[in-house]
């Protein structure tokens, strides 16, 4: 029998592991007939927000980006996205980046569709245009090997352009593949596992991780990961980029 007093989730000062077993649903005005789990947020000390939307029957997700831009990624299912008048049909592995000041509507959402969102307050850079809405499909994005290791592949979903102050990447590790070093960096991460499992080291603590789990890493949270199991481990992650500390 499972013991309900146990979980793999932890919330520390500069990192968190959030497994789905502890989810409590939130209501977001305009996001109707769905469950919303706010997984990472300023309330835990983060500078980003990461949510998971799971559609019920007749789900519609409507809103306007104000000071925060939002990146939507379809984990599974089907949805029609209308972003400031432009309409596209999205299914698993499709995404849309919605810059600040845009109306968005996701409609005709198939029940059970799951969408992950990353939100970041946009910091404009003098001399650079605010990015445009961007639709894409991760399946079409090349995944070159990472730092010369064929066991690791990195797909960069947003353009490498100084107008953007956030990146969203998909990192794939073959079983046994691991980060080539312990990363120690100023950038922050929010991530969710789309597939597989492995062991993450966060500030010298070791966590077993699997599909569905999310991680928050504050700036300078030391990080290392190795994949294990029968299939590659895959996570989608957010990173703040291209702005210097003041
Ligand atoms: O982009 C990154 O910093 C990435 N290599 N970090 C990570 O996967 N934890
Ligand atoms: Mn990193």
PDB file of N, CA, C and O and ligand atoms in Angstrom, residues 146 169 171 173 179 183 185 187 189 191 200 217 223 235 237 239, ligand 1:
ATOM      1  N   UNK A 146      25.383  18.025 -27.970  1.00  0.00           N
ATOM      2  CA  UNK A 146      25.719  19.083 -27.018  1.00  0.00           C
ATOM      3  C   UNK A 146      27.166  18.934 -26.583  1.00  0.00           C
ATOM      4  O   UNK A 146      27.562  17.871 -26.086  1.00  0.00           O
ATOM      5  N   UNK A 169      14.414  25.448 -24.386  1.00  0.00           N
ATOM      6  CA  UNK A 169      15.152  24.399 -25.086  1.00  0.00           C
ATOM      7  C   UNK A 169      14.607  23.031 -24.693  1.00  0.00           C
ATOM      8  O   UNK A 169      14.038  22.870 -23.607  1.00  0.00           O
ATOM      9  N   UNK A 171      16.118  19.267 -24.064  1.00  0.00           N
ATOM     10  CA  UNK A 171      17.384  18.559 -23.861  1.00  0.00           C
ATOM     11  C   UNK A 171      17.085  17.059 -23.823  1.00  0.00           C
ATOM     12  O   UNK A 171      16.266  16.608 -23.020  1.00  0.00           O
ATOM     13  N   UNK A 173      18.766  13.209 -23.431  1.00  0.00           N
ATOM     14  CA  UNK A 173      19.941  12.451 -22.978  1.00  0.00           C
ATOM     15  C   UNK A 173      19.689  10.976 -23.257  1.00  0.00           C
ATOM     16  O   UNK A 173      18.692  10.419 -22.755  1.00  0.00           O
ATOM     17  N   UNK A 179      25.377  15.468 -18.035  1.00  0.00           N
ATOM     18  CA  UNK A 179      25.992  16.784 -18.245  1.00  0.00           C
ATOM     19  C   UNK A 179      27.498  16.643 -18.070  1.00  0.00           C
ATOM     20  O   UNK A 179      27.955  15.928 -17.164  1.00  0.00           O
ATOM     21  N   UNK A 183      27.171  22.436 -13.595  1.00  0.00           N
ATOM     22  CA  UNK A 183      26.974  23.828 -14.026  1.00  0.00           C
ATOM     23  C   UNK A 183      26.749  24.721 -12.805  1.00  0.00           C
ATOM     24  O   UNK A 183      25.981  24.373 -11.904  1.00  0.00           O
ATOM     25  N   UNK A 185      25.801  28.691 -12.601  1.00  0.00           N
ATOM     26  CA  UNK A 185      25.590  29.873 -13.451  1.00  0.00           C
ATOM     27  C   UNK A 185      24.488  30.794 -12.950  1.00  0.00           C
ATOM     28  O   UNK A 185      23.621  30.384 -12.173  1.00  0.00           O
ATOM     29  N   UNK A 187      22.061  32.133 -14.655  1.00  0.00           N
ATOM     30  CA  UNK A 187      20.734  31.968 -15.231  1.00  0.00           C
ATOM     31  C   UNK A 187      19.883  31.012 -14.384  1.00  0.00           C
ATOM     32  O   UNK A 187      20.407  30.096 -13.753  1.00  0.00           O
ATOM     33  N   UNK A 189      16.498  28.341 -14.102  1.00  0.00           N
ATOM     34  CA  UNK A 189      15.774  27.367 -14.930  1.00  0.00           C
ATOM     35  C   UNK A 189      14.442  26.979 -14.303  1.00  0.00           C
ATOM     36  O   UNK A 189      14.328  26.878 -13.073  1.00  0.00           O
ATOM     37  N   UNK A 191      11.893  23.629 -15.433  1.00  0.00           N
ATOM     38  CA  UNK A 191      11.848  22.545 -16.431  1.00  0.00           C
ATOM     39  C   UNK A 191      10.802  21.512 -16.084  1.00  0.00           C
ATOM     40  O   UNK A 191      10.366  21.390 -14.937  1.00  0.00           O
ATOM     41  N   UNK A 200      19.059  13.801 -10.822  1.00  0.00           N
ATOM     42  CA  UNK A 200      19.508  15.200 -10.860  1.00  0.00           C
ATOM     43  C   UNK A 200      20.242  15.523  -9.576  1.00  0.00           C
ATOM     44  O   UNK A 200      19.798  15.158  -8.494  1.00  0.00           O
ATOM     45  N   UNK A 217      15.395  25.744 -10.633  1.00  0.00           N
ATOM     46  CA  UNK A 217      16.784  25.997 -10.205  1.00  0.00           C
ATOM     47  C   UNK A 217      16.988  27.502 -10.167  1.00  0.00           C
ATOM     48  O   UNK A 217      16.887  28.167 -11.204  1.00  0.00           O
ATOM     49  N   UNK A 223      24.135  22.299 -10.659  1.00  0.00           N
ATOM     50  CA  UNK A 223      23.281  21.333 -11.336  1.00  0.00           C
ATOM     51  C   UNK A 223      24.068  20.354 -12.186  1.00  0.00           C
ATOM     52  O   UNK A 223      25.038  20.725 -12.859  1.00  0.00           O
ATOM     53  N   UNK A 235      13.832  16.643 -21.271  1.00  0.00           N
ATOM     54  CA  UNK A 235      13.128  17.713 -20.562  1.00  0.00           C
ATOM     55  C   UNK A 235      13.090  18.987 -21.375  1.00  0.00           C
ATOM     56  O   UNK A 235      13.978  19.268 -22.162  1.00  0.00           O
ATOM     57  N   UNK A 237      13.049  23.051 -21.006  1.00  0.00           N
ATOM     58  CA  UNK A 237      13.431  23.976 -19.947  1.00  0.00           C
ATOM     59  C   UNK A 237      13.522  25.426 -20.397  1.00  0.00           C
ATOM     60  O   UNK A 237      13.774  25.728 -21.544  1.00  0.00           O
ATOM     61  N   UNK A 239      15.124  29.317 -19.586  1.00  0.00           N
ATOM     62  CA  UNK A 239      16.355  29.938 -19.106  1.00  0.00           C
ATOM     63  C   UNK A 239      16.251  31.434 -19.414  1.00  0.00           C
ATOM     64  O   UNK A 239      15.830  31.804 -20.512  1.00  0.00           O
TER      65      UNK A 239
HETATM   66  O1  LIG B   1      21.375  25.652 -20.717  1.00  0.00           O
HETATM   67  C1  LIG B   1      21.701  25.196 -19.627  1.00  0.00           C
HETATM   68  O2  LIG B   1      22.154  25.905 -18.725  1.00  0.00           O
HETATM   69  C2  LIG B   1      21.529  23.698 -19.390  1.00  0.00           C
HETATM   70  N1  LIG B   1      22.692  22.990 -19.893  1.00  0.00           N
HETATM   71  N2  LIG B   1      21.293  23.399 -17.996  1.00  0.00           N
HETATM   72  C3  LIG B   1      20.654  22.277 -17.580  1.00  0.00           C
HETATM   73  O3  LIG B   1      20.227  21.456 -18.401  1.00  0.00           O
HETATM   74  N3  LIG B   1      20.520  22.101 -16.272  1.00  0.00           N
END
